[in-house]
CSV table of C-alpha atoms (C1' of nucleotides) in Angstrom, one decimal:
chain,number,residue,atom,x,y,z
A,1,MET,CA,-15.5,-15.0,3.9
A,2,ARG,CA,-17.5,-15.2,0.8
A,3,TYR,CA,-15.6,-15.5,-2.5
A,4,ARG,CA,-12.4,-16.6,-0.6
A,5,LYS,CA,-10.2,-17.9,-3.9
A,6,ILE,CA,-9.8,-14.1,-5.3
A,7,PRO,CA,-6.2,-13.3,-4.2
A,8,ASP,CA,-5.2,-10.5,-2.2
A,9,GLU,CA,-3.6,-8.7,-5.0
A,10,THR,CA,-7.1,-8.5,-6.7
A,11,VAL,CA,-8.8,-7.4,-3.9
A,12,ARG,CA,-6.1,-5.0,-3.5
A,13,ARG,CA,-7.3,-3.3,-7.0
A,14,LEU,CA,-11.2,-4.0,-6.8
A,15,PRO,CA,-11.3,-0.5,-4.9
A,16,ILE,CA,-9.1,1.1,-7.7
A,17,TYR,CA,-11.4,-0.6,-10.7
A,18,LEU,CA,-14.7,0.8,-8.6
A,19,ARG,CA,-13.4,3.8,-9.1
A,20,GLY,CA,-12.7,3.8,-13.1
A,21,LEU,CA,-16.3,2.3,-13.1
A,22,LEU,CA,-17.7,5.4,-11.4
A,23,PHE,CA,-15.7,7.5,-13.4
A,24,CYS,CA,-17.1,5.6,-16.7
A,25,SER,CA,-20.3,6.2,-15.1
A,26,GLN,CA,-20.2,9.3,-14.8
A,27,GLN,CA,-19.1,9.4,-18.3
A,28,GLY,CA,-22.5,8.2,-19.4
A,29,GLN,CA,-20.5,5.2,-20.7
A,30,GLN,CA,-22.4,1.7,-20.5
A,31,ASN,CA,-19.7,-0.9,-21.5
A,32,ILE,CA,-15.6,-0.5,-21.2
A,33,SER,CA,-13.4,-3.4,-23.0
A,34,SER,CA,-10.3,-4.6,-20.7
A,35,ASN,CA,-8.0,-2.5,-23.7
A,36,THR,CA,-10.2,0.8,-22.5
A,37,PHE,CA,-10.2,0.0,-19.2
A,38,ALA,CA,-6.4,-0.8,-18.6
A,39,ASP,CA,-5.6,2.6,-20.2
A,40,LEU,CA,-8.1,4.6,-17.8
A,41,LEU,CA,-6.0,3.2,-15.0
A,42,GLY,CA,-2.7,2.8,-15.8
A,43,THR,CA,-2.9,-1.0,-16.0
A,44,ASN,CA,-2.5,-3.7,-18.4
A,45,ALA,CA,-5.5,-5.5,-20.0
A,46,TRP,CA,-4.3,-8.9,-19.3
A,47,GLN,CA,-4.6,-8.1,-15.4
A,48,ILE,CA,-8.1,-6.5,-16.1
A,49,ARG,CA,-9.2,-10.0,-17.4
A,50,LYS,CA,-7.7,-12.1,-15.4
A,51,ASP,CA,-8.5,-10.2,-11.8
A,52,PHE,CA,-12.4,-10.2,-13.3
A,53,SER,CA,-12.1,-14.1,-13.9
A,54,TYR,CA,-12.1,-14.6,-10.4
A,55,PHE,CA,-15.9,-13.7,-9.6
A,56,GLY,CA,-16.3,-13.9,-13.8
A,57,GLY,CA,-18.9,-13.7,-16.6
A,58,PHE,CA,-19.4,-9.6,-16.8
A,59,GLY,CA,-18.2,-9.1,-20.1
A,60,THR,CA,-19.5,-9.8,-23.5
A,61,PRO,CA,-16.9,-10.6,-26.2
A,62,GLY,CA,-16.6,-8.0,-28.5
A,63,VAL,CA,-18.3,-5.4,-26.7
A,64,GLY,CA,-16.6,-5.0,-23.0
A,65,TYR,CA,-17.8,-5.1,-19.3
A,66,ASP,CA,-21.3,-4.1,-18.7
A,67,ILE,CA,-20.3,-1.6,-16.1
A,68,LYS,CA,-23.6,-1.0,-14.1
A,69,LYS,CA,-23.7,-4.6,-13.6
A,70,LEU,CA,-19.7,-5.2,-12.6
A,71,THR,CA,-19.8,-1.8,-10.2
A,72,ARG,CA,-22.6,-3.7,-8.7
A,73,GLU,CA,-21.1,-6.8,-8.4
A,74,ILE,CA,-17.0,-5.4,-7.0
A,75,ASN,CA,-19.3,-3.1,-4.6
A,76,LYS,CA,-20.7,-6.7,-3.2
A,77,ILE,CA,-17.3,-8.6,-3.1
A,78,LEU,CA,-15.7,-5.9,-1.2
A,79,ARG,CA,-19.1,-5.8,1.2
A,80,LEU,CA,-20.0,-2.0,0.3
A,81,ASP,CA,-23.1,-2.7,-1.0
A,82,VAL,CA,-24.4,-1.9,3.1
A,83,GLY,CA,-23.4,1.2,4.4
A,84,HIS,CA,-20.6,1.6,7.1
A,85,ARG,CA,-20.3,3.8,10.6
A,86,ALA,CA,-17.2,4.7,11.5
A,87,ALA,CA,-15.9,6.1,14.6
A,88,LEU,CA,-13.3,8.9,14.5
A,89,VAL,CA,-10.7,9.0,17.3
A,90,GLY,CA,-8.5,11.7,17.2
A,91,VAL,CA,-9.3,15.4,16.3
A,92,GLY,CA,-6.2,17.1,15.1
A,93,ASN,CA,-4.7,17.6,11.9
A,94,LEU,CA,-5.1,14.6,10.3
A,95,GLY,CA,-8.5,14.0,12.4
A,96,SER,CA,-10.0,16.7,11.1
A,97,ALA,CA,-8.8,16.0,7.3
A,98,VAL,CA,-10.3,12.9,7.8
A,99,LEU,CA,-13.3,14.3,9.2
A,100,ALA,CA,-13.6,16.0,5.7
A,101,TYR,CA,-12.8,13.9,3.4
A,102,PRO,CA,-15.1,13.2,0.7
A,103,GLY,CA,-13.4,10.1,-0.3
A,104,PHE,CA,-15.4,8.4,2.5
A,105,LYS,CA,-19.1,8.8,1.0
A,106,THR,CA,-17.9,7.5,-2.3
A,107,TYR,CA,-17.8,3.8,-0.7
A,108,SER,CA,-20.8,4.4,1.4
A,109,PHE,CA,-18.9,5.2,4.7
A,110,GLU,CA,-19.9,7.6,7.2
A,111,ILE,CA,-18.4,9.3,10.5
A,112,ALA,CA,-20.9,8.7,12.7
A,113,ALA,CA,-19.0,9.4,16.0
A,114,ALA,CA,-15.6,11.8,16.8
A,115,PHE,CA,-13.6,11.3,20.0
A,116,ASP,CA,-11.1,13.4,21.1
A,117,THR,CA,-9.1,14.1,24.9
A,118,ASP,CA,-9.0,17.6,24.4
A,119,PRO,CA,-11.5,19.5,26.5
A,120,ARG,CA,-11.5,22.4,24.0
A,121,LYS,CA,-12.6,20.5,21.8
A,122,ILE,CA,-15.1,18.2,23.1
A,123,GLY,CA,-18.4,19.7,22.1
A,124,ARG,CA,-17.7,21.2,19.2
A,125,LYS,CA,-19.7,20.4,16.0
A,126,VAL,CA,-17.3,19.1,13.2
A,127,ASN,CA,-18.8,18.3,9.6
A,128,ASN,CA,-22.1,17.6,11.4
A,129,VAL,CA,-20.5,15.3,14.1
A,130,ILE,CA,-20.1,16.2,17.4
A,131,ILE,CA,-16.5,15.9,19.3
A,132,GLU,CA,-17.0,13.4,22.3
A,133,ASP,CA,-15.3,12.9,25.4
A,134,ILE,CA,-12.7,9.4,24.7
A,135,ALA,CA,-14.8,8.4,27.5
A,136,ASN,CA,-17.7,7.3,25.9
A,137,ILE,CA,-15.7,5.2,23.6
A,138,GLY,CA,-17.7,1.8,24.9
A,139,THR,CA,-21.3,3.9,23.9
A,140,LEU,CA,-20.0,2.6,20.3
A,141,LYS,CA,-21.4,-0.7,21.1
A,142,LYS,CA,-24.9,-0.1,21.2
A,143,ARG,CA,-24.7,3.0,17.8
A,144,ASN,CA,-24.1,0.0,15.4
A,145,ILE,CA,-20.5,0.9,14.5
A,146,ASP,CA,-18.3,-1.4,13.7
A,147,LEU,CA,-14.9,-0.2,12.4
A,148,GLY,CA,-12.6,2.8,14.1
A,149,ILE,CA,-10.0,4.6,12.5
A,150,ILE,CA,-7.5,5.7,14.8
A,151,ALA,CA,-6.0,9.4,14.4
A,152,VAL,CA,-4.0,9.8,17.9
A,153,PRO,CA,0.0,10.2,18.5
A,154,ARG,CA,1.6,7.1,17.9
A,155,LYS,CA,2.1,7.0,22.2
A,156,ALA,CA,-1.7,6.5,22.6
A,157,ALA,CA,-2.4,4.5,19.0
A,158,GLN,CA,-2.2,1.0,20.9
A,159,GLU,CA,-4.6,2.0,23.8
A,160,ILE,CA,-7.2,3.7,21.2
A,161,ALA,CA,-6.7,-0.1,19.9
A,162,ASN,CA,-7.5,-1.7,22.8
A,163,ALA,CA,-10.0,0.4,23.7
A,164,LEU,CA,-12.0,0.3,20.1
A,165,VAL,CA,-11.7,-3.3,20.4
A,166,GLN,CA,-13.4,-4.4,24.1
A,167,ALA,CA,-16.0,-1.6,22.3
A,168,GLY,CA,-16.6,-4.1,19.8
A,169,MET,CA,-14.9,-2.7,16.4
A,170,LYS,CA,-14.3,-5.4,13.5
A,171,GLY,CA,-12.2,-3.6,11.5
A,172,ILE,CA,-9.3,-0.7,12.2
A,173,LEU,CA,-7.9,1.7,10.0
A,174,ASN,CA,-4.9,3.4,11.9
A,175,PHE,CA,-3.1,6.4,10.8
A,176,SER,CA,-0.1,6.4,13.8
A,177,SER,CA,3.0,5.3,12.4
A,178,CYS,CA,3.7,2.3,14.6
A,179,TYR,CA,1.9,-1.3,14.7
A,180,ILE,CA,-0.7,-2.1,17.0
A,181,VAL,CA,-1.9,-5.7,18.2
A,182,VAL,CA,-5.1,-6.7,18.1
A,183,PRO,CA,-7.1,-9.9,18.6
A,184,ARG,CA,-7.2,-12.3,15.1
A,185,LYS,CA,-10.5,-11.5,14.5
A,186,VAL,CA,-9.9,-7.4,14.1
A,187,LYS,CA,-8.5,-6.9,10.9
A,188,VAL,CA,-6.0,-3.3,10.8
A,189,ILE,CA,-4.9,-1.6,8.1
A,190,THR,CA,-2.3,1.3,8.7
A,191,ILE,CA,-1.7,4.1,6.8
A,192,ASP,CA,1.3,5.9,7.4
A,193,ILE,CA,2.1,8.9,4.9
A,194,ALA,CA,5.8,9.1,6.2
A,195,MET,CA,6.0,5.4,4.8
A,196,ASP,CA,5.3,5.5,1.3
A,197,LEU,CA,7.4,8.5,1.0
A,198,ALA,CA,10.5,7.4,2.4
A,199,ARG,CA,10.8,4.7,-0.5
A,200,LEU,CA,10.2,7.6,-3.1
A,201,PRO,CA,13.6,8.5,-3.4
A,202,TYR,CA,14.9,5.2,-4.0
A,203,TYR,CA,13.2,5.1,-7.0
A,204,MET,CA,13.6,8.7,-8.0
A,205,PRO,CA,16.5,9.3,-11.2
A,206,ILE,CA,19.5,11.0,-9.2
A,207,ARG,CA,19.8,14.2,-10.4
B,1,MET,CA,20.2,2.7,-9.7
B,2,ARG,CA,21.8,0.9,-6.4
B,3,TYR,CA,21.2,-2.2,-5.3
B,4,ARG,CA,18.8,-3.3,-8.4
B,5,LYS,CA,18.8,-6.6,-7.4
B,6,ILE,CA,16.6,-6.0,-3.9
B,7,PRO,CA,13.0,-6.8,-4.8
B,8,ASP,CA,10.0,-4.3,-4.8
B,9,GLU,CA,8.6,-5.9,-1.4
B,10,THR,CA,11.4,-6.1,0.3
B,11,VAL,CA,12.2,-2.2,-0.6
B,12,ARG,CA,8.6,-1.5,0.4
B,13,ARG,CA,9.5,-3.1,4.0
B,14,LEU,CA,12.6,-1.0,4.5
B,15,PRO,CA,10.8,2.3,6.2
B,16,ILE,CA,9.2,-0.3,8.7
B,17,TYR,CA,12.4,-1.4,9.6
B,18,LEU,CA,13.7,1.8,9.8
B,19,ARG,CA,11.2,3.1,11.9
B,20,GLY,CA,11.8,0.1,14.3
B,21,LEU,CA,14.9,0.7,14.8
B,22,LEU,CA,14.2,3.9,15.2
B,23,PHE,CA,12.6,3.1,18.3
B,24,CYS,CA,15.1,0.2,19.7
B,25,SER,CA,17.9,2.9,19.1
B,26,GLN,CA,15.8,5.3,21.7
B,27,GLN,CA,15.5,2.2,23.7
B,28,GLY,CA,19.1,2.3,24.2
B,29,GLN,CA,19.7,-0.8,22.1
B,30,GLN,CA,22.6,-2.1,20.1
B,31,ASN,CA,21.8,-5.4,18.5
B,32,ILE,CA,18.6,-6.8,18.1
B,33,SER,CA,17.7,-10.0,17.1
B,34,SER,CA,15.2,-11.0,13.9
B,35,ASN,CA,13.1,-13.1,16.6
B,36,THR,CA,12.8,-9.9,18.8
B,37,PHE,CA,12.3,-7.6,15.8
B,38,ALA,CA,9.8,-9.6,14.4
B,39,ASP,CA,7.9,-9.7,17.3
B,40,LEU,CA,8.4,-5.8,17.9
B,41,LEU,CA,7.1,-5.4,14.2
B,42,GLY,CA,4.5,-7.8,13.7
B,43,THR,CA,5.9,-9.6,11.3
B,44,ASN,CA,8.2,-13.2,10.8
B,45,ALA,CA,12.0,-13.8,11.5
B,46,TRP,CA,12.8,-15.5,8.3
B,47,GLN,CA,11.0,-12.6,6.4
B,48,ILE,CA,13.3,-10.3,7.8
B,49,ARG,CA,16.8,-11.9,7.4
B,50,LYS,CA,15.7,-12.8,3.8
B,51,ASP,CA,15.3,-9.1,3.6
B,52,PHE,CA,18.4,-7.9,5.3
B,53,SER,CA,20.1,-10.7,3.2
B,54,TYR,CA,19.6,-8.5,0.6
B,55,PHE,CA,22.4,-6.6,0.7
B,56,GLY,CA,23.9,-8.6,3.8
B,57,GLY,CA,26.5,-8.7,6.7
B,58,PHE,CA,24.9,-6.4,9.2
B,59,GLY,CA,24.2,-9.4,11.5
B,60,THR,CA,26.6,-11.2,13.9
B,61,PRO,CA,25.2,-15.0,14.6
B,62,GLY,CA,24.1,-15.4,18.3
B,63,VAL,CA,24.1,-11.6,19.1
B,64,GLY,CA,22.0,-9.9,16.4
B,65,TYR,CA,22.0,-6.9,13.6
B,66,ASP,CA,24.0,-3.9,14.9
B,67,ILE,CA,21.0,-1.3,15.0
B,68,LYS,CA,23.5,2.0,14.3
B,69,LYS,CA,25.1,0.4,11.6
B,70,LEU,CA,21.9,-1.4,10.2
B,71,THR,CA,19.9,2.0,10.2
B,72,ARG,CA,22.5,3.5,8.4
B,73,GLU,CA,22.3,1.1,5.5
B,74,ILE,CA,18.6,1.1,5.0
B,75,ASN,CA,19.2,4.7,5.0
B,76,LYS,CA,21.6,4.7,2.3
B,77,ILE,CA,19.2,2.6,0.3
B,78,LEU,CA,16.5,4.6,0.6
B,79,ARG,CA,18.4,7.3,-0.1
B,80,LEU,CA,17.7,8.9,3.0
B,81,ASP,CA,21.1,9.3,3.6
B,82,VAL,CA,20.6,13.3,2.2
B,83,GLY,CA,17.9,15.5,2.8
B,84,HIS,CA,14.9,16.2,0.6
B,85,ARG,CA,12.7,18.9,-0.1
B,86,ALA,CA,9.2,19.1,-0.6
B,87,ALA,CA,6.7,22.0,-2.4
B,88,LEU,CA,3.0,21.4,-1.8
B,89,VAL,CA,0.6,22.1,-3.7
B,90,GLY,CA,-3.1,22.6,-2.2
B,91,VAL,CA,-3.4,23.6,1.5
B,92,GLY,CA,-6.8,22.9,2.3
B,93,ASN,CA,-7.7,20.4,4.5
B,94,LEU,CA,-5.8,17.7,3.4
B,95,GLY,CA,-2.8,19.6,2.6
B,96,SER,CA,-2.7,21.4,6.1
B,97,ALA,CA,-2.4,17.5,7.8
B,98,VAL,CA,0.2,17.2,5.4
B,99,LEU,CA,1.8,20.6,6.9
B,100,ALA,CA,2.0,19.5,10.0
B,101,TYR,CA,2.2,16.2,9.7
B,102,PRO,CA,5.5,15.1,12.4
B,103,GLY,CA,6.6,12.5,10.3
B,104,PHE,CA,8.4,13.6,7.1
B,105,LYS,CA,10.8,15.0,9.4
B,106,THR,CA,11.9,11.5,10.4
B,107,TYR,CA,13.1,10.3,7.3
B,108,SER,CA,14.9,14.0,6.8
B,109,PHE,CA,12.2,15.5,4.5
B,110,GLU,CA,11.2,19.1,4.8
B,111,ILE,CA,8.2,20.8,3.2
B,112,ALA,CA,9.9,23.6,1.7
B,113,ALA,CA,7.4,25.1,-0.2
B,114,ALA,CA,3.7,25.3,-0.2
B,115,PHE,CA,1.0,26.3,-3.3
B,116,ASP,CA,-2.6,27.1,-3.4
B,117,THR,CA,-4.7,29.3,-5.8
B,118,ASP,CA,-6.7,30.6,-2.8
B,119,PRO,CA,-6.5,34.3,-2.8
B,120,ARG,CA,-7.5,34.5,1.1
B,121,LYS,CA,-4.4,31.8,1.6
B,122,ILE,CA,-1.6,33.2,-0.6
B,123,GLY,CA,0.3,34.9,1.7
B,124,ARG,CA,-0.7,33.0,4.6
B,125,LYS,CA,1.9,31.3,6.5
B,126,VAL,CA,1.0,27.7,7.9
B,127,ASN,CA,4.0,25.8,10.1
B,128,ASN,CA,6.6,28.2,9.1
B,129,VAL,CA,6.0,28.1,5.4
B,130,ILE,CA,4.9,31.0,3.2
B,131,ILE,CA,1.8,30.1,1.2
B,132,GLU,CA,2.7,30.9,-2.8
B,133,ASP,CA,0.0,31.8,-5.6
B,134,ILE,CA,0.3,28.7,-7.6
B,135,ALA,CA,1.4,30.8,-10.7
B,136,ASN,CA,4.6,30.6,-9.4
B,137,ILE,CA,4.9,27.1,-9.5
B,138,GLY,CA,8.0,27.2,-11.9
B,139,THR,CA,10.0,28.9,-9.3
B,140,LEU,CA,11.2,25.3,-7.6
B,141,LYS,CA,13.6,24.7,-10.6
B,142,LYS,CA,16.4,26.9,-9.0
B,143,ARG,CA,14.7,26.4,-5.2
B,144,ASN,CA,16.7,22.9,-4.8
B,145,ILE,CA,13.6,21.2,-4.3
B,146,ASP,CA,12.9,17.5,-6.3
B,147,LEU,CA,9.7,16.8,-4.7
B,148,GLY,CA,5.9,17.3,-5.3
B,149,ILE,CA,3.3,16.4,-3.5
B,150,ILE,CA,-0.5,16.8,-4.8
B,151,ALA,CA,-2.5,17.6,-2.1
B,152,VAL,CA,-5.7,19.1,-4.7
B,153,PRO,CA,-9.2,17.9,-6.1
B,154,ARG,CA,-9.1,15.2,-8.5
B,155,LYS,CA,-9.8,17.5,-11.3
B,156,ALA,CA,-7.2,19.9,-10.9
B,157,ALA,CA,-4.1,16.7,-9.9
B,158,GLN,CA,-3.5,15.8,-13.7
B,159,GLU,CA,-2.7,19.5,-14.5
B,160,ILE,CA,-1.0,20.3,-11.5
B,161,ALA,CA,1.1,17.2,-11.5
B,162,ASN,CA,2.1,18.4,-15.5
B,163,ALA,CA,3.8,21.6,-13.4
B,164,LEU,CA,5.0,19.5,-10.9
B,165,VAL,CA,7.0,18.0,-14.1
B,166,GLN,CA,7.8,20.8,-16.3
B,167,ALA,CA,9.5,22.6,-12.6
B,168,GLY,CA,11.3,19.6,-12.3
B,169,MET,CA,10.5,17.2,-9.5
B,170,LYS,CA,11.5,14.0,-9.7
B,171,GLY,CA,9.2,12.4,-7.7
B,172,ILE,CA,5.2,13.0,-6.5
B,173,LEU,CA,3.3,11.8,-3.8
B,174,ASN,CA,-0.2,11.7,-4.9
B,175,PHE,CA,-2.9,12.1,-2.4
B,176,SER,CA,-5.7,12.8,-4.9
B,177,SER,CA,-7.9,9.8,-5.6
B,178,CYS,CA,-7.2,9.3,-9.3
B,179,TYR,CA,-4.2,8.3,-11.8
B,180,ILE,CA,-2.1,10.6,-13.3
B,181,VAL,CA,0.1,10.6,-16.0
B,182,VAL,CA,3.9,12.0,-16.1
B,183,PRO,CA,6.9,10.8,-18.0
B,184,ARG,CA,8.5,7.5,-17.4
B,185,LYS,CA,11.3,9.1,-15.3
B,186,VAL,CA,9.3,10.6,-12.8
B,187,LYS,CA,7.8,8.4,-10.0
B,188,VAL,CA,4.8,8.9,-8.6
B,189,ILE,CA,3.2,7.1,-5.2
B,190,THR,CA,-0.8,7.9,-5.0
B,191,ILE,CA,-1.6,7.9,-1.2
B,192,ASP,CA,-5.9,7.0,-1.6
B,193,ILE,CA,-7.1,6.8,1.7
B,194,ALA,CA,-10.5,6.1,1.0
B,195,MET,CA,-9.1,2.9,-1.2
B,196,ASP,CA,-7.3,1.8,1.8
B,197,LEU,CA,-10.5,1.9,3.8
B,198,ALA,CA,-12.7,0.0,0.9
B,199,ARG,CA,-11.3,-3.3,1.5
B,200,LEU,CA,-11.6,-3.0,5.3
B,201,PRO,CA,-14.8,-4.8,5.1
B,202,TYR,CA,-14.1,-7.2,2.8
B,203,TYR,CA,-12.0,-8.3,5.6
B,204,MET,CA,-13.8,-7.9,8.3
B,205,PRO,CA,-15.7,-10.9,10.0
B,206,ILE,CA,-19.6,-10.5,9.1
B,207,ARG,CA,-21.3,-9.4,12.7
C,1,DC,C1',24.3,-22.6,22.0
C,2,DT,C1',22.2,-18.9,20.1
C,3,DA,C1',21.1,-16.4,16.1
C,4,DT,C1',22.5,-14.7,11.4
C,5,DG,C1',22.4,-15.7,6.3
C,6,DT,C1',21.0,-18.6,2.3
C,7,DG,C1',20.5,-22.5,-1.2
C,8,DA,C1',15.8,-24.8,-2.1
C,9,DA,C1',10.9,-26.0,-1.8
C,10,DT,C1',6.7,-24.1,-2.0
C,11,DT,C1',3.1,-20.7,-2.9
C,12,DT,C1',1.3,-17.0,-5.1
C,13,DA,C1',1.3,-13.7,-8.8
C,14,DT,C1',1.9,-11.9,-13.4
C,15,DT,C1',2.0,-12.5,-18.1
C,16,DC,C1',0.9,-14.7,-22.6
C,17,DA,C1',-1.2,-17.2,-26.1
C,18,DC,C1',-4.8,-18.6,-27.9
C,19,DA,C1',-9.5,-21.2,-27.9
C,20,DG,C1',-14.2,-19.3,-28.2
C,21,DC,C1',-18.4,-16.6,-28.1
C,22,DA,C1',-21.2,-11.8,-29.9
D,1,DT,C1',-13.6,-9.3,-36.2
D,2,DG,C1',-13.4,-7.4,-31.8
D,3,DC,C1',-12.7,-9.2,-27.1
D,4,DT,C1',-13.7,-12.0,-23.2
D,5,DG,C1',-11.8,-15.9,-20.2
D,6,DT,C1',-8.9,-19.4,-18.7
D,7,DG,C1',-5.1,-22.8,-18.8
D,8,DA,C1',-0.4,-23.0,-19.6
D,9,DA,C1',4.3,-20.4,-18.4
D,10,DT,C1',6.7,-17.7,-16.4
D,11,DA,C1',8.4,-14.5,-12.8
D,12,DA,C1',8.5,-13.5,-7.9
D,13,DA,C1',8.0,-13.9,-3.0
D,14,DT,C1',7.5,-16.3,1.2
D,15,DT,C1',8.5,-20.2,4.5
D,16,DC,C1',11.4,-23.7,5.3
D,17,DA,C1',15.2,-26.1,7.0
D,18,DC,C1',20.1,-26.3,7.7
D,19,DA,C1',24.8,-25.5,7.5
D,20,DT,C1',27.6,-21.6,9.2
D,21,DA,C1',29.9,-18.3,12.3
D,22,DG,C1',30.7,-16.4,17.0
DNA sequence: CTATGTGAATTTATTCACAGCA
DNA sequence: TGCTGTGAATAAATTCACATAG
């Protein structure tokens, strides 16, 4: 693993920085200071400088950070400099939204396959992807896809995870609201919308 | 704010515990030890015990934790013991998925209103909620709704956030991939799917 | 004898303060 | 003078180890 001394919390923030840099770039800016950038992102200047210092040397004192160079570097660290092909399993409400989601392109991701069990959906084309029978999930091995997206009901999630691991996926994005068990070498990131929602009231001021 | 000494990281984990407790409850269990619970959730026993110790006293040495009592307590801490009514803004792909999402009920949330700008959508009924013209957003004030969900394109997000704050929302769940500025008293939680996806390759083993 | 609860130790992350460069 | 980069100080979270309760 490259750059292994970068703290996890910093890694978590890198995509946020990337998004901000992209925005600045689109505005035609070439440099940005940690202060200005912090205001844009709603964070602090020292946090940004500290984070960047872990893979250092992209700023010029008195001027700021070179947006192009920094973007390239963060992309390289996150391994977004090479494209990634993902397979979606489950084309229900959430799965369809994932298929249509424009944010994937931003980070060079492509949903290259979609699977479902429903015979009425199989064969249909959604967002340029043909929905396949889940029985074909084994074909992923030869299709240069290394990333699975689980968008099935909780009950089926572990089974699908097993199949994805079997098919050689190296990473899994799990939208099901449950913990899934995979071999240590496979990285799972779980997104549970309800989980984030559930801690919102705690922080909401009492009326 | 009640229980103010509970660490943020613990608060972040409470919904996960809640989900696990619900599962155990459905299995007909009455007690669970920190060890068994840790295995179920993919975490450590000491972490669980430490977390619970912040609002202490729900375990019996030699037996474990009382699932019912603990569930009630966590619900109370997170203020999920009272129902919450939410307003969804933006009924596109993602918004529709949010409307159909079954996970909200689990935490006593109800999507009680939905807004869009598209005249073709206004008036239609999706998942028992009638889509209203966004111009009516001001009516939320009198409708006992205190939580907004933003599922609109990034460009419109800040404007919608302003309108939601204006309409008296105390918390906002933001699905748009951008930072939004709100008064300090309003709590915002942002869920950006692409953001989580973007750090997956970093942790994926190189082929 | 099993499992909790918690002080103490360790690790990790954040914040500060300022030296040094353009 | 303005802004970066980083050691040092502080704060927070995790992990451990064990006393204590049922």
